[in-house]
Amino acid sequence: MKPNLYRLEITLHEATFFASHELDAYYFTEPLIGNYAMAYALGLVKSPYDRYHAGYGEDLPVLNERGIYVTPAWPESELRYRVERFNCQSESFFSAMTNNALVEIAGRQFLRKEGNFWADGKTGKKIARATNRPQTGILKLLCPLNRFVCHVISKEKLFMPQYVRLGKFMSKAKIFFGKTELQDKKKGRAEYKLINPLDLDPECRILFGDTINIHPTPLLRKAEIEGEWWTDTKGEP
């Protein structure tokens, strides 16, 4: 039985940022949207708000149970970027810097460091624990109106939301989707624009591809792969 294939076109309505790479105080976004990010944004998997660790191993197996796969999204238009500087420096009466984190106090207090904590110098009461969060830097974001495309393969019929939220700042994006007819499976070599190599069948052979080293898993761009493929009406994998 042939699965359902949906083609999704994502149009950014707000500047969108993913922490793809960090170079000193420069944080920039790769020109793509990972398939894990798309699965969460589309509401196909859920993550509890009170969890403070990466829970991909806990959340994503539900996609396998439902027979759903989401591909990474690649740019469909000429990309435009926007560069912004951010500054989270304190404006309090006095502050201290530790491990790239600011600890603030007010009035006539003074701080005393105790391990990874800061304490009130008079009372000894712990005030804050140092956290490794950037206070200043430069962001390279994807501009609004950039367009991306991905595919969703599913055993069941799906209805996609019209709008989703993407990236660190939960930026708004518009979704246009349509169902595409599948042809029969084919064996041989095929080139795919962007793919997650961890999701390939063990019998597939990766012949070539540009590795994009991002978290949580690297992706392959312009990947030439030998294996068995579903193709659309245009013969594209």
PDB file of C-alpha atoms in Angstrom:
ATOM      1  CA  MET A   1       0.000   0.000   0.000  1.00  0.00           C
ATOM      2  CA  LYS A   2       1.350   3.403  -0.991  1.00  0.00           C
ATOM      3  CA  PRO A   3       1.787   5.944   1.805  1.00  0.00           C
ATOM      4  CA  ASN A   4       0.504   9.510   1.621  1.00  0.00           C
ATOM      5  CA  LEU A   5       3.029  12.110   0.493  1.00  0.00           C
ATOM      6  CA  TYR A   6       2.596  15.790   1.342  1.00  0.00           C
ATOM      7  CA  ARG A   7       4.674  18.653  -0.004  1.00  0.00           C
ATOM      8  CA  LEU A   8       4.973  21.550   2.437  1.00  0.00           C
ATOM      9  CA  GLU A   9       6.073  25.054   1.535  1.00  0.00           C
ATOM     10  CA  ILE A  10       7.114  27.136   4.537  1.00  0.00           C
ATOM     11  CA  THR A  11       7.144  30.936   4.202  1.00  0.00           C
ATOM     12  CA  LEU A  12       8.742  32.819   7.083  1.00  0.00           C
ATOM     13  CA  HIS A  13       6.664  35.740   8.382  1.00  0.00           C
ATOM     14  CA  GLU A  14       9.197  36.813  11.020  1.00  0.00           C
ATOM     15  CA  ALA A  15      12.977  36.764  11.335  1.00  0.00           C
ATOM     16  CA  THR A  16      13.884  33.216  12.375  1.00  0.00           C
ATOM     17  CA  PHE A  17      16.900  32.069  14.367  1.00  0.00           C
ATOM     18  CA  PHE A  18      18.351  28.623  15.010  1.00  0.00           C
ATOM     19  CA  ALA A  19      21.616  28.300  16.951  1.00  0.00           C
ATOM     20  CA  SER A  20      23.226  26.229  14.199  1.00  0.00           C
ATOM     21  CA  HIS A  21      26.785  27.400  14.872  1.00  0.00           C
ATOM     22  CA  GLU A  22      28.577  29.562  17.404  1.00  0.00           C
ATOM     23  CA  LEU A  23      31.832  31.324  16.530  1.00  0.00           C
ATOM     24  CA  ASP A  24      33.016  33.375  19.496  1.00  0.00           C
ATOM     25  CA  ALA A  25      30.229  35.958  19.968  1.00  0.00           C
ATOM     26  CA  TYR A  26      28.727  35.290  16.518  1.00  0.00           C
ATOM     27  CA  TYR A  27      25.678  33.000  16.406  1.00  0.00           C
ATOM     28  CA  PHE A  28      24.380  32.131  12.951  1.00  0.00           C
ATOM     29  CA  THR A  29      21.644  30.077  11.326  1.00  0.00           C
ATOM     30  CA  GLU A  30      22.268  27.488   8.615  1.00  0.00           C
ATOM     31  CA  PRO A  31      20.029  27.825   5.524  1.00  0.00           C
ATOM     32  CA  LEU A  32      17.790  24.897   6.468  1.00  0.00           C
ATOM     33  CA  ILE A  33      15.226  23.651   8.984  1.00  0.00           C
ATOM     34  CA  GLY A  34      15.973  20.284  10.604  1.00  0.00           C
ATOM     35  CA  ASN A  35      13.436  17.475  10.408  1.00  0.00           C
ATOM     36  CA  TYR A  36      13.202  17.231  14.203  1.00  0.00           C
ATOM     37  CA  ALA A  37      12.333  20.943  14.377  1.00  0.00           C
ATOM     38  CA  MET A  38       9.687  20.497  11.670  1.00  0.00           C
ATOM     39  CA  ALA A  39       8.127  17.520  13.476  1.00  0.00           C
ATOM     40  CA  TYR A  40       7.725  19.549  16.679  1.00  0.00           C
ATOM     41  CA  ALA A  41       6.512  22.667  14.846  1.00  0.00           C
ATOM     42  CA  LEU A  42       3.816  20.730  12.968  1.00  0.00           C
ATOM     43  CA  GLY A  43       2.522  19.277  16.239  1.00  0.00           C
ATOM     44  CA  LEU A  44       3.275  15.693  15.227  1.00  0.00           C
ATOM     45  CA  VAL A  45       5.233  15.192  18.460  1.00  0.00           C
ATOM     46  CA  LYS A  46       4.829  16.907  21.811  1.00  0.00           C
ATOM     47  CA  SER A  47       7.360  18.021  24.388  1.00  0.00           C
ATOM     48  CA  PRO A  48       6.394  18.928  27.980  1.00  0.00           C
ATOM     49  CA  TYR A  49       7.123  22.499  29.039  1.00  0.00           C
ATOM     50  CA  ASP A  50       8.664  21.474  32.363  1.00  0.00           C
ATOM     51  CA  ARG A  51      11.423  19.296  30.882  1.00  0.00           C
ATOM     52  CA  TYR A  52      14.927  20.769  30.892  1.00  0.00           C
ATOM     53  CA  HIS A  53      16.806  18.234  28.781  1.00  0.00           C
ATOM     54  CA  ALA A  54      16.751  17.146  25.146  1.00  0.00           C
ATOM     55  CA  GLY A  55      14.044  14.485  24.889  1.00  0.00           C
ATOM     56  CA  TYR A  56      14.259  13.371  21.256  1.00  0.00           C
ATOM     57  CA  GLY A  57      14.564   9.719  22.270  1.00  0.00           C
ATOM     58  CA  GLU A  58      11.387  10.044  24.327  1.00  0.00           C
ATOM     59  CA  ASP A  59       9.315  12.081  21.853  1.00  0.00           C
ATOM     60  CA  LEU A  60      10.184  10.906  18.339  1.00  0.00           C
ATOM     61  CA  PRO A  61       9.341   7.153  18.562  1.00  0.00           C
ATOM     62  CA  VAL A  62       5.650   8.095  18.302  1.00  0.00           C
ATOM     63  CA  LEU A  63       6.316   9.020  14.662  1.00  0.00           C
ATOM     64  CA  ASN A  64       7.526   5.484  13.943  1.00  0.00           C
ATOM     65  CA  GLU A  65       4.448   4.062  15.642  1.00  0.00           C
ATOM     66  CA  ARG A  66       2.165   6.180  13.448  1.00  0.00           C
ATOM     67  CA  GLY A  67       4.183   5.585  10.280  1.00  0.00           C
ATOM     68  CA  ILE A  68       5.085   9.259   9.790  1.00  0.00           C
ATOM     69  CA  TYR A  69       8.350  10.698   8.511  1.00  0.00           C
ATOM     70  CA  VAL A  70       9.233  14.384   8.096  1.00  0.00           C
ATOM     71  CA  THR A  71      12.189  15.407   5.937  1.00  0.00           C
ATOM     72  CA  PRO A  72      14.430  18.394   6.657  1.00  0.00           C
ATOM     73  CA  ALA A  73      13.384  21.584   4.866  1.00  0.00           C
ATOM     74  CA  TRP A  74      15.635  23.128   2.226  1.00  0.00           C
ATOM     75  CA  PRO A  75      15.517  26.665   0.793  1.00  0.00           C
ATOM     76  CA  GLU A  76      13.280  27.158  -2.229  1.00  0.00           C
ATOM     77  CA  SER A  77      14.087  30.841  -2.730  1.00  0.00           C
ATOM     78  CA  GLU A  78      17.242  32.936  -2.741  1.00  0.00           C
ATOM     79  CA  LEU A  79      17.979  33.370   0.941  1.00  0.00           C
ATOM     80  CA  ARG A  80      18.228  36.705   2.690  1.00  0.00           C
ATOM     81  CA  TYR A  81      19.721  37.166   6.150  1.00  0.00           C
ATOM     82  CA  ARG A  82      19.500  39.811   8.840  1.00  0.00           C
ATOM     83  CA  VAL A  83      22.215  40.571  11.389  1.00  0.00           C
ATOM     84  CA  GLU A  84      21.328  41.866  14.857  1.00  0.00           C
ATOM     85  CA  ARG A  85      23.319  42.594  17.989  1.00  0.00           C
ATOM     86  CA  PHE A  86      21.938  41.635  21.397  1.00  0.00           C
ATOM     87  CA  ASN A  87      22.974  42.945  24.798  1.00  0.00           C
ATOM     88  CA  CYS A  88      21.698  41.462  28.052  1.00  0.00           C
ATOM     89  CA  GLN A  89      24.063  43.384  30.319  1.00  0.00           C
ATOM     90  CA  SER A  90      22.716  44.277  33.714  1.00  0.00           C
ATOM     91  CA  GLU A  91      21.455  47.755  34.637  1.00  0.00           C
ATOM     92  CA  SER A  92      21.355  47.022  38.361  1.00  0.00           C
ATOM     93  CA  PHE A  93      23.271  48.950  41.048  1.00  0.00           C
ATOM     94  CA  PHE A  94      26.009  46.298  41.061  1.00  0.00           C
ATOM     95  CA  SER A  95      26.636  43.043  39.204  1.00  0.00           C
ATOM     96  CA  ALA A  96      29.311  40.376  38.924  1.00  0.00           C
ATOM     97  CA  MET A  97      30.389  38.328  35.924  1.00  0.00           C
ATOM     98  CA  THR A  98      31.127  34.617  36.154  1.00  0.00           C
ATOM     99  CA  ASN A  99      31.227  31.803  33.592  1.00  0.00           C
ATOM    100  CA  ASN A 100      29.659  34.087  30.982  1.00  0.00           C
ATOM    101  CA  ALA A 101      26.751  34.843  33.331  1.00  0.00           C
ATOM    102  CA  LEU A 102      25.716  37.923  35.268  1.00  0.00           C
ATOM    103  CA  VAL A 103      24.621  37.889  38.897  1.00  0.00           C
ATOM    104  CA  GLU A 104      22.732  40.975  40.043  1.00  0.00           C
ATOM    105  CA  ILE A 105      22.199  42.543  43.442  1.00  0.00           C
ATOM    106  CA  ALA A 106      20.582  45.735  44.644  1.00  0.00           C
ATOM    107  CA  GLY A 107      21.168  48.290  47.356  1.00  0.00           C
ATOM    108  CA  ARG A 108      24.209  47.970  49.632  1.00  0.00           C
ATOM    109  CA  GLN A 109      24.721  44.229  49.272  1.00  0.00           C
ATOM    110  CA  PHE A 110      28.034  42.813  48.150  1.00  0.00           C
ATOM    111  CA  LEU A 111      28.739  39.406  46.621  1.00  0.00           C
ATOM    112  CA  ARG A 112      30.994  36.582  47.731  1.00  0.00           C
ATOM    113  CA  LYS A 113      31.656  33.616  45.450  1.00  0.00           C
ATOM    114  CA  GLU A 114      31.190  30.120  46.899  1.00  0.00           C
ATOM    115  CA  GLY A 115      31.975  27.501  44.252  1.00  0.00           C
ATOM    116  CA  ASN A 116      29.450  27.837  41.443  1.00  0.00           C
ATOM    117  CA  PHE A 117      27.171  29.985  43.598  1.00  0.00           C
ATOM    118  CA  TRP A 118      27.156  33.618  44.630  1.00  0.00           C
ATOM    119  CA  ALA A 119      26.195  34.548  48.168  1.00  0.00           C
ATOM    120  CA  ASP A 120      25.295  37.724  50.021  1.00  0.00           C
ATOM    121  CA  GLY A 121      28.518  38.898  51.650  1.00  0.00           C
ATOM    122  CA  LYS A 122      26.762  39.822  54.905  1.00  0.00           C
ATOM    123  CA  THR A 123      24.171  37.103  55.429  1.00  0.00           C
ATOM    124  CA  GLY A 124      25.828  34.263  53.486  1.00  0.00           C
ATOM    125  CA  LYS A 125      22.514  33.557  51.734  1.00  0.00           C
ATOM    126  CA  LYS A 126      22.943  32.071  48.265  1.00  0.00           C
ATOM    127  CA  ILE A 127      21.705  34.426  45.560  1.00  0.00           C
ATOM    128  CA  ALA A 128      22.237  32.757  42.213  1.00  0.00           C
ATOM    129  CA  ARG A 129      24.023  29.914  40.511  1.00  0.00           C
ATOM    130  CA  ALA A 130      26.212  30.720  37.545  1.00  0.00           C
ATOM    131  CA  THR A 131      24.683  29.646  34.223  1.00  0.00           C
ATOM    132  CA  ASN A 132      26.451  29.516  30.889  1.00  0.00           C
ATOM    133  CA  ARG A 133      24.324  31.893  28.832  1.00  0.00           C
ATOM    134  CA  PRO A 134      25.659  34.511  26.410  1.00  0.00           C
ATOM    135  CA  GLN A 135      25.193  38.112  27.534  1.00  0.00           C
ATOM    136  CA  THR A 136      26.293  39.922  24.377  1.00  0.00           C
ATOM    137  CA  GLY A 137      26.799  38.884  20.778  1.00  0.00           C
ATOM    138  CA  ILE A 138      25.676  39.023  17.161  1.00  0.00           C
ATOM    139  CA  LEU A 139      22.852  36.971  15.642  1.00  0.00           C
ATOM    140  CA  LYS A 140      22.486  36.057  11.975  1.00  0.00           C
ATOM    141  CA  LEU A 141      18.792  35.352  11.335  1.00  0.00           C
ATOM    142  CA  LEU A 142      16.757  34.237   8.343  1.00  0.00           C
ATOM    143  CA  CYS A 143      14.714  37.154   6.990  1.00  0.00           C
ATOM    144  CA  PRO A 144      10.933  37.121   6.591  1.00  0.00           C
ATOM    145  CA  LEU A 145       9.599  35.857   3.232  1.00  0.00           C
ATOM    146  CA  ASN A 146      12.344  33.246   2.866  1.00  0.00           C
ATOM    147  CA  ARG A 147      10.734  30.043   1.580  1.00  0.00           C
ATOM    148  CA  PHE A 148      11.569  26.427   2.424  1.00  0.00           C
ATOM    149  CA  VAL A 149      10.200  23.087   1.234  1.00  0.00           C
ATOM    150  CA  CYS A 150       9.948  19.698   2.949  1.00  0.00           C
ATOM    151  CA  HIS A 151       7.988  16.461   2.554  1.00  0.00           C
ATOM    152  CA  VAL A 152       5.886  14.485   5.014  1.00  0.00           C
ATOM    153  CA  ILE A 153       5.271  10.775   4.387  1.00  0.00           C
ATOM    154  CA  SER A 154       2.474   9.128   6.349  1.00  0.00           C
ATOM    155  CA  LYS A 155       0.422   5.937   6.411  1.00  0.00           C
ATOM    156  CA  GLU A 156      -2.582   7.956   7.553  1.00  0.00           C
ATOM    157  CA  LYS A 157      -4.153  11.116   6.170  1.00  0.00           C
ATOM    158  CA  LEU A 158      -2.836  14.248   7.838  1.00  0.00           C
ATOM    159  CA  PHE A 159      -4.083  17.808   8.174  1.00  0.00           C
ATOM    160  CA  MET A 160      -1.362  20.417   8.568  1.00  0.00           C
ATOM    161  CA  PRO A 161      -1.672  23.669  10.517  1.00  0.00           C
ATOM    162  CA  GLN A 162      -1.771  26.891   8.500  1.00  0.00           C
ATOM    163  CA  TYR A 163       0.766  28.572  10.756  1.00  0.00           C
ATOM    164  CA  VAL A 164       3.608  27.248  12.893  1.00  0.00           C
ATOM    165  CA  ARG A 165       6.270  28.647  15.212  1.00  0.00           C
ATOM    166  CA  LEU A 166       9.949  28.018  14.459  1.00  0.00           C
ATOM    167  CA  GLY A 167      13.344  28.625  16.022  1.00  0.00           C
ATOM    168  CA  LYS A 168      14.648  29.934  19.315  1.00  0.00           C
ATOM    169  CA  PHE A 169      12.306  32.930  19.244  1.00  0.00           C
ATOM    170  CA  MET A 170       9.201  30.980  18.150  1.00  0.00           C
ATOM    171  CA  SER A 171       8.930  32.984  14.938  1.00  0.00           C
ATOM    172  CA  LYS A 172       5.747  32.774  12.879  1.00  0.00           C
ATOM    173  CA  ALA A 173       5.705  30.917   9.544  1.00  0.00           C
ATOM    174  CA  LYS A 174       2.960  30.165   7.016  1.00  0.00           C
ATOM    175  CA  ILE A 175       2.411  26.597   5.766  1.00  0.00           C
ATOM    176  CA  PHE A 176       1.088  25.744   2.304  1.00  0.00           C
ATOM    177  CA  PHE A 177       0.648  22.031   1.766  1.00  0.00           C
ATOM    178  CA  GLY A 178      -0.686  19.702  -0.855  1.00  0.00           C
ATOM    179  CA  LYS A 179      -0.841  15.984  -1.446  1.00  0.00           C
ATOM    180  CA  THR A 180       1.439  14.515  -4.114  1.00  0.00           C
ATOM    181  CA  GLU A 181       0.815  11.236  -5.899  1.00  0.00           C
ATOM    182  CA  LEU A 182       3.469   8.552  -5.520  1.00  0.00           C
ATOM    183  CA  GLN A 183       4.756   6.292  -8.265  1.00  0.00           C
ATOM    184  CA  ASP A 184       6.111   2.801  -7.686  1.00  0.00           C
ATOM    185  CA  LYS A 185       9.344   2.202  -5.821  1.00  0.00           C
ATOM    186  CA  LYS A 186      12.573   2.345  -7.784  1.00  0.00           C
ATOM    187  CA  LYS A 187      16.039   1.016  -7.094  1.00  0.00           C
ATOM    188  CA  GLY A 188      19.218   2.790  -8.056  1.00  0.00           C
ATOM    189  CA  ARG A 189      21.028   6.050  -7.477  1.00  0.00           C
ATOM    190  CA  ALA A 190      19.199   9.237  -6.630  1.00  0.00           C
ATOM    191  CA  GLU A 191      20.123  12.706  -5.451  1.00  0.00           C
ATOM    192  CA  TYR A 192      18.213  14.322  -2.618  1.00  0.00           C
ATOM    193  CA  LYS A 193      18.539  17.995  -1.697  1.00  0.00           C
ATOM    194  CA  LEU A 194      18.685  17.519   2.074  1.00  0.00           C
ATOM    195  CA  ILE A 195      18.401  14.390   4.191  1.00  0.00           C
ATOM    196  CA  ASN A 196      19.097  13.059   7.675  1.00  0.00           C
ATOM    197  CA  PRO A 197      21.547  10.138   7.183  1.00  0.00           C
ATOM    198  CA  LEU A 198      20.517   8.543  10.497  1.00  0.00           C
ATOM    199  CA  ASP A 199      17.041   7.909   9.081  1.00  0.00           C
ATOM    200  CA  LEU A 200      18.165   5.960   6.014  1.00  0.00           C
ATOM    201  CA  ASP A 201      17.524   2.255   5.613  1.00  0.00           C
ATOM    202  CA  PRO A 202      20.616   0.189   6.552  1.00  0.00           C
ATOM    203  CA  GLU A 203      20.709  -1.172   2.990  1.00  0.00           C
ATOM    204  CA  CYS A 204      21.106   2.314   1.503  1.00  0.00           C
ATOM    205  CA  ARG A 205      24.591   3.413   0.490  1.00  0.00           C
ATOM    206  CA  ILE A 206      25.649   7.043   0.801  1.00  0.00           C
ATOM    207  CA  LEU A 207      27.871   7.754  -2.199  1.00  0.00           C
ATOM    208  CA  PHE A 208      28.323  11.491  -1.813  1.00  0.00           C
ATOM    209  CA  GLY A 209      27.046  14.448   0.151  1.00  0.00           C
ATOM    210  CA  ASP A 210      27.996  17.718   1.807  1.00  0.00           C
ATOM    211  CA  THR A 211      27.912  17.224   5.576  1.00  0.00           C
ATOM    212  CA  ILE A 212      26.311  19.994   7.614  1.00  0.00           C
ATOM    213  CA  ASN A 213      27.431  19.576  11.218  1.00  0.00           C
ATOM    214  CA  ILE A 214      24.580  20.860  13.342  1.00  0.00           C
ATOM    215  CA  HIS A 215      22.868  19.669  16.512  1.00  0.00           C
ATOM    216  CA  PRO A 216      21.215  17.348  17.327  1.00  0.00           C
ATOM    217  CA  THR A 217      22.300  15.386  14.245  1.00  0.00           C
ATOM    218  CA  PRO A 218      24.323  16.230  11.106  1.00  0.00           C
ATOM    219  CA  LEU A 219      22.498  16.478   7.787  1.00  0.00           C
ATOM    220  CA  LEU A 220      23.562  15.729   4.209  1.00  0.00           C
ATOM    221  CA  ARG A 221      23.067  18.277   1.450  1.00  0.00           C
ATOM    222  CA  LYS A 222      23.000  17.257  -2.243  1.00  0.00           C
ATOM    223  CA  ALA A 223      23.254  13.638  -1.136  1.00  0.00           C
ATOM    224  CA  GLU A 224      23.748  10.963  -3.773  1.00  0.00           C
ATOM    225  CA  ILE A 225      22.364   7.720  -2.377  1.00  0.00           C
ATOM    226  CA  GLU A 226      21.963   4.219  -3.750  1.00  0.00           C
ATOM    227  CA  GLY A 227      18.929   2.301  -2.547  1.00  0.00           C
ATOM    228  CA  GLU A 228      15.175   1.898  -2.938  1.00  0.00           C
ATOM    229  CA  TRP A 229      13.065   5.035  -3.299  1.00  0.00           C
ATOM    230  CA  TRP A 230       9.503   6.216  -3.565  1.00  0.00           C
ATOM    231  CA  THR A 231       9.242   8.762  -6.386  1.00  0.00           C
ATOM    232  CA  ASP A 232       6.651  11.411  -7.174  1.00  0.00           C
ATOM    233  CA  THR A 233       4.894  12.002 -10.493  1.00  0.00           C
ATOM    234  CA  LYS A 234       7.955  13.877 -11.774  1.00  0.00           C
ATOM    235  CA  GLY A 235      10.195  10.928 -10.981  1.00  0.00           C
ATOM    236  CA  GLU A 236      11.957  12.782  -8.163  1.00  0.00           C
ATOM    237  CA  PRO A 237      12.757  10.893  -4.938  1.00  0.00           C
TER     238      PRO A 237
END
